[in-house]
Amino acid sequence: ITEEIWQSMPGTESESIMVAEWPEYNEKLHFGEAAEEFSRVVSAIKAIRVQRNELNVPPSKKVTMTVETQYTTLFSDCRRFFEKLAGAGEFTVTEKADAAEGMMTVVTDSARVFIPMGELVDKDKELARLDKEKKAAEKDIEFLSKKLNNPGFLAKAPAQQIENERAKLAKAEEKLAKITASIEGLK
């Protein structure tokens, strides 16, 4: 905390933060229940942003969102956070929503968010991009598999390098699985 901020805070009697007493804990300033409630909203926004990022949807693109949750008042009150941080255009909160064909579903512990796929991506363009990424991942897996199956490499390489290559292979396989799942989700 800087001196300037310290001076603007209410209840600061000392002239400088450098000579001030360590602050006492004030129970009135603890908002545990509110923080727990807001964490539900934060987790939904994070999950939406992760999905948008995986689909390469620009943050500025506004999309329709329908939120199914038992916390309807909380999510309705936090509409502006979804608009600013998750890119919501039209925003609806309900206790029961039906997942329709062509909807991306984002699931968290306290909500399900439905977003029409047509608003997020150009399906053909995205499939072409994912196919290109899939081929690159398959090429990486093939290269790393050959390297790790080469007895000469295994005999001469340091153990740390072999572990690094195995980690790269596992990461490439995980990436391929995600890409394949994304392709299936778009079809």
mmCIF file of C-alpha atoms in Angstrom:
data_model
loop_
_atom_site.group_PDB
_atom_site.id
_atom_site.type_symbol
_atom_site.label_atom_id
_atom_site.label_comp_id
_atom_site.label_asym_id
_atom_site.label_seq_id
_atom_site.Cartn_x
_atom_site.Cartn_y
_atom_site.Cartn_z
ATOM 1 C CA ILE A 1 0.000 0.000 0.000
ATOM 2 C CA THR A 2 1.391 3.373 -0.912
ATOM 3 C CA GLU A 3 1.565 6.464 1.245
ATOM 4 C CA GLU A 4 -0.919 8.275 -0.995
ATOM 5 C CA ILE A 5 -3.527 5.532 -0.650
ATOM 6 C CA TRP A 6 -2.905 5.360 3.101
ATOM 7 C CA GLN A 7 -3.546 9.077 3.478
ATOM 8 C CA SER A 8 -6.876 8.832 1.634
ATOM 9 C CA MET A 9 -8.184 5.920 3.746
ATOM 10 C CA PRO A 10 -10.714 6.720 6.481
ATOM 11 C CA GLY A 11 -9.633 6.103 10.057
ATOM 12 C CA THR A 12 -5.915 6.709 9.558
ATOM 13 C CA GLU A 13 -4.754 8.911 12.404
ATOM 14 C CA SER A 14 -0.986 8.737 11.917
ATOM 15 C CA GLU A 15 0.823 11.081 9.574
ATOM 16 C CA SER A 16 2.593 8.306 7.679
ATOM 17 C CA ILE A 17 2.134 4.617 7.021
ATOM 18 C CA MET A 18 5.766 4.159 8.023
ATOM 19 C CA VAL A 19 5.047 5.038 11.665
ATOM 20 C CA ALA A 20 1.482 3.696 11.895
ATOM 21 C CA GLU A 21 0.434 0.827 14.154
ATOM 22 C CA TRP A 22 -0.361 -2.499 12.499
ATOM 23 C CA PRO A 23 -4.128 -2.424 11.778
ATOM 24 C CA GLU A 24 -6.495 -4.395 14.020
ATOM 25 C CA TYR A 25 -8.830 -6.967 12.453
ATOM 26 C CA ASN A 26 -12.347 -5.563 12.101
ATOM 27 C CA GLU A 27 -15.101 -8.197 11.961
ATOM 28 C CA LYS A 28 -17.469 -5.665 10.338
ATOM 29 C CA LEU A 29 -15.241 -5.645 7.248
ATOM 30 C CA HIS A 30 -15.412 -9.424 6.766
ATOM 31 C CA PHE A 31 -17.935 -10.333 4.079
ATOM 32 C CA GLY A 32 -17.528 -14.114 3.960
ATOM 33 C CA GLU A 33 -21.018 -14.940 2.730
ATOM 34 C CA ALA A 34 -20.958 -12.229 0.059
ATOM 35 C CA ALA A 35 -17.520 -13.370 -1.097
ATOM 36 C CA GLU A 36 -18.752 -16.957 -1.338
ATOM 37 C CA GLU A 37 -21.789 -15.871 -3.368
ATOM 38 C CA PHE A 38 -19.707 -13.722 -5.677
ATOM 39 C CA SER A 39 -17.289 -16.615 -6.238
ATOM 40 C CA ARG A 40 -20.193 -18.403 -7.982
ATOM 41 C CA VAL A 41 -20.413 -15.555 -10.480
ATOM 42 C CA VAL A 42 -16.633 -15.408 -10.894
ATOM 43 C CA SER A 43 -16.408 -19.139 -11.641
ATOM 44 C CA ALA A 44 -19.140 -18.840 -14.301
ATOM 45 C CA ILE A 45 -17.416 -15.865 -15.940
ATOM 46 C CA LYS A 46 -14.051 -17.666 -15.902
ATOM 47 C CA ALA A 47 -15.573 -20.771 -17.501
ATOM 48 C CA ILE A 48 -17.226 -18.688 -20.233
ATOM 49 C CA ARG A 49 -13.981 -16.861 -20.948
ATOM 50 C CA VAL A 50 -12.061 -20.154 -21.174
ATOM 51 C CA GLN A 51 -14.573 -21.502 -23.705
ATOM 52 C CA ARG A 52 -14.502 -18.288 -25.731
ATOM 53 C CA ASN A 53 -10.697 -18.371 -25.717
ATOM 54 C CA GLU A 54 -10.612 -21.994 -26.885
ATOM 55 C CA LEU A 55 -12.860 -21.036 -29.806
ATOM 56 C CA ASN A 56 -10.787 -17.899 -30.573
ATOM 57 C CA VAL A 57 -13.786 -15.616 -30.071
ATOM 58 C CA PRO A 58 -12.629 -12.017 -29.620
ATOM 59 C CA PRO A 59 -13.505 -10.552 -26.194
ATOM 60 C CA SER A 60 -15.257 -7.634 -27.885
ATOM 61 C CA LYS A 61 -17.826 -9.889 -29.600
ATOM 62 C CA LYS A 62 -21.149 -9.724 -27.734
ATOM 63 C CA VAL A 63 -23.240 -12.907 -27.602
ATOM 64 C CA THR A 64 -26.575 -14.030 -26.204
ATOM 65 C CA MET A 65 -26.324 -15.900 -22.906
ATOM 66 C CA THR A 66 -28.961 -17.807 -20.968
ATOM 67 C CA VAL A 67 -27.990 -18.748 -17.427
ATOM 68 C CA GLU A 68 -29.758 -21.594 -15.640
ATOM 69 C CA THR A 69 -29.182 -21.392 -11.896
ATOM 70 C CA GLN A 70 -30.887 -21.614 -8.545
ATOM 71 C CA TYR A 71 -29.218 -18.292 -7.668
ATOM 72 C CA THR A 72 -31.326 -16.215 -10.062
ATOM 73 C CA THR A 73 -31.245 -13.020 -8.002
ATOM 74 C CA LEU A 74 -27.475 -13.149 -7.576
ATOM 75 C CA PHE A 75 -26.794 -13.737 -11.278
ATOM 76 C CA SER A 76 -29.364 -11.109 -12.341
ATOM 77 C CA ASP A 77 -27.763 -8.567 -10.017
ATOM 78 C CA CYS A 78 -24.355 -9.350 -11.546
ATOM 79 C CA ARG A 79 -25.512 -8.872 -15.140
ATOM 80 C CA ARG A 80 -23.067 -6.005 -15.740
ATOM 81 C CA PHE A 81 -20.115 -8.283 -14.864
ATOM 82 C CA PHE A 82 -21.240 -10.772 -17.503
ATOM 83 C CA GLU A 83 -21.621 -7.939 -20.011
ATOM 84 C CA LYS A 84 -18.179 -6.469 -19.299
ATOM 85 C CA LEU A 85 -16.119 -9.560 -18.482
ATOM 86 C CA ALA A 86 -17.795 -12.405 -20.386
ATOM 87 C CA GLY A 87 -19.016 -10.527 -23.463
ATOM 88 C CA ALA A 88 -22.747 -10.956 -22.840
ATOM 89 C CA GLY A 89 -25.074 -9.039 -25.126
ATOM 90 C CA GLU A 90 -28.568 -10.303 -24.452
ATOM 91 C CA PHE A 91 -28.515 -11.849 -20.965
ATOM 92 C CA THR A 92 -31.263 -13.984 -19.410
ATOM 93 C CA VAL A 93 -31.296 -15.709 -16.023
ATOM 94 C CA THR A 94 -33.756 -18.505 -15.295
ATOM 95 C CA GLU A 95 -34.210 -21.435 -12.932
ATOM 96 C CA LYS A 96 -34.861 -23.873 -15.781
ATOM 97 C CA ALA A 97 -33.559 -23.673 -19.343
ATOM 98 C CA ASP A 98 -33.552 -26.257 -22.096
ATOM 99 C CA ALA A 99 -30.379 -26.936 -24.031
ATOM 100 C CA ALA A 100 -31.246 -26.528 -27.684
ATOM 101 C CA GLU A 101 -29.421 -27.831 -30.738
ATOM 102 C CA GLY A 102 -26.402 -25.734 -31.661
ATOM 103 C CA MET A 103 -25.856 -24.333 -28.175
ATOM 104 C CA MET A 104 -22.539 -24.335 -26.373
ATOM 105 C CA THR A 105 -23.038 -25.240 -22.712
ATOM 106 C CA VAL A 106 -20.693 -23.988 -20.015
ATOM 107 C CA VAL A 107 -21.176 -25.819 -16.713
ATOM 108 C CA THR A 108 -20.001 -24.676 -13.281
ATOM 109 C CA ASP A 109 -20.894 -25.814 -9.774
ATOM 110 C CA SER A 110 -23.707 -23.256 -9.510
ATOM 111 C CA ALA A 111 -24.877 -22.558 -13.068
ATOM 112 C CA ARG A 112 -25.212 -23.729 -16.646
ATOM 113 C CA VAL A 113 -24.713 -21.090 -19.323
ATOM 114 C CA PHE A 114 -26.085 -21.618 -22.830
ATOM 115 C CA ILE A 115 -24.615 -19.686 -25.770
ATOM 116 C CA PRO A 116 -25.690 -20.131 -29.416
ATOM 117 C CA MET A 117 -22.680 -21.484 -31.354
ATOM 118 C CA GLY A 118 -23.723 -19.556 -34.452
ATOM 119 C CA GLU A 119 -23.037 -16.294 -32.628
ATOM 120 C CA LEU A 120 -19.578 -17.406 -31.536
ATOM 121 C CA VAL A 121 -17.872 -18.765 -34.617
ATOM 122 C CA ASP A 122 -18.131 -19.298 -38.344
ATOM 123 C CA LYS A 123 -18.494 -23.071 -38.216
ATOM 124 C CA ASP A 124 -16.695 -23.862 -41.491
ATOM 125 C CA LYS A 125 -13.840 -21.470 -40.773
ATOM 126 C CA GLU A 126 -13.414 -22.844 -37.246
ATOM 127 C CA LEU A 127 -13.481 -26.464 -38.468
ATOM 128 C CA ALA A 128 -10.761 -25.638 -41.014
ATOM 129 C CA ARG A 129 -8.625 -24.004 -38.310
ATOM 130 C CA LEU A 130 -9.107 -26.928 -35.932
ATOM 131 C CA ASP A 131 -8.301 -29.434 -38.677
ATOM 132 C CA LYS A 132 -5.031 -27.595 -39.327
ATOM 133 C CA GLU A 133 -4.197 -27.636 -35.593
ATOM 134 C CA LYS A 134 -5.108 -31.328 -35.410
ATOM 135 C CA LYS A 135 -2.690 -32.183 -38.217
ATOM 136 C CA ALA A 136 0.081 -30.207 -36.511
ATOM 137 C CA ALA A 137 -0.579 -31.981 -33.194
ATOM 138 C CA GLU A 138 -0.563 -35.383 -34.915
ATOM 139 C CA LYS A 139 2.754 -34.492 -36.561
ATOM 140 C CA ASP A 140 4.221 -33.511 -33.167
ATOM 141 C CA ILE A 141 3.007 -36.758 -31.604
ATOM 142 C CA GLU A 142 4.502 -38.801 -34.431
ATOM 143 C CA PHE A 143 7.865 -37.007 -34.130
ATOM 144 C CA LEU A 144 8.018 -37.337 -30.333
ATOM 145 C CA SER A 145 6.914 -40.986 -30.428
ATOM 146 C CA LYS A 146 9.653 -41.847 -32.926
ATOM 147 C CA LYS A 147 12.195 -40.037 -30.791
ATOM 148 C CA LEU A 148 11.125 -41.832 -27.606
ATOM 149 C CA ASN A 149 11.043 -45.222 -29.368
ATOM 150 C CA ASN A 150 14.595 -44.764 -30.661
ATOM 151 C CA PRO A 151 16.910 -46.968 -28.553
ATOM 152 C CA GLY A 152 19.888 -44.745 -29.428
ATOM 153 C CA PHE A 153 18.174 -41.655 -28.016
ATOM 154 C CA LEU A 154 17.112 -43.486 -24.857
ATOM 155 C CA ALA A 155 20.647 -44.830 -24.321
ATOM 156 C CA LYS A 156 22.516 -41.553 -24.878
ATOM 157 C CA ALA A 157 20.158 -38.812 -23.662
ATOM 158 C CA PRO A 158 20.205 -37.588 -20.064
ATOM 159 C CA ALA A 159 17.267 -38.756 -17.938
ATOM 160 C CA GLN A 160 15.983 -35.184 -17.600
ATOM 161 C CA GLN A 161 15.801 -34.737 -21.376
ATOM 162 C CA ILE A 162 13.924 -38.026 -21.763
ATOM 163 C CA GLU A 163 11.442 -36.877 -19.094
ATOM 164 C CA ASN A 164 11.037 -33.542 -20.887
ATOM 165 C CA GLU A 165 10.287 -35.330 -24.163
ATOM 166 C CA ARG A 166 7.747 -37.597 -22.439
ATOM 167 C CA ALA A 167 6.083 -34.526 -20.937
ATOM 168 C CA LYS A 168 5.970 -32.900 -24.391
ATOM 169 C CA LEU A 169 4.375 -36.056 -25.797
ATOM 170 C CA ALA A 170 1.750 -36.138 -23.039
ATOM 171 C CA LYS A 171 0.992 -32.459 -23.623
ATOM 172 C CA ALA A 172 0.680 -33.000 -27.385
ATOM 173 C CA GLU A 173 -1.669 -35.950 -26.830
ATOM 174 C CA GLU A 174 -3.775 -33.863 -24.452
ATOM 175 C CA LYS A 175 -3.905 -31.049 -27.012
ATOM 176 C CA LEU A 176 -4.982 -33.499 -29.727
ATOM 177 C CA ALA A 177 -7.771 -34.817 -27.490
ATOM 178 C CA LYS A 178 -9.036 -31.272 -26.853
ATOM 179 C CA ILE A 179 -8.917 -30.406 -30.548
ATOM 180 C CA THR A 180 -10.772 -33.609 -31.441
ATOM 181 C CA ALA A 181 -13.418 -32.843 -28.799
ATOM 182 C CA SER A 182 -13.790 -29.306 -30.181
ATOM 183 C CA ILE A 183 -14.229 -30.652 -33.704
ATOM 184 C CA GLU A 184 -16.883 -33.111 -32.508
ATOM 185 C CA GLY A 185 -18.628 -30.313 -30.612
ATOM 186 C CA LEU A 186 -18.832 -28.183 -33.746
ATOM 187 C CA LYS A 187 -20.197 -30.959 -35.969
#
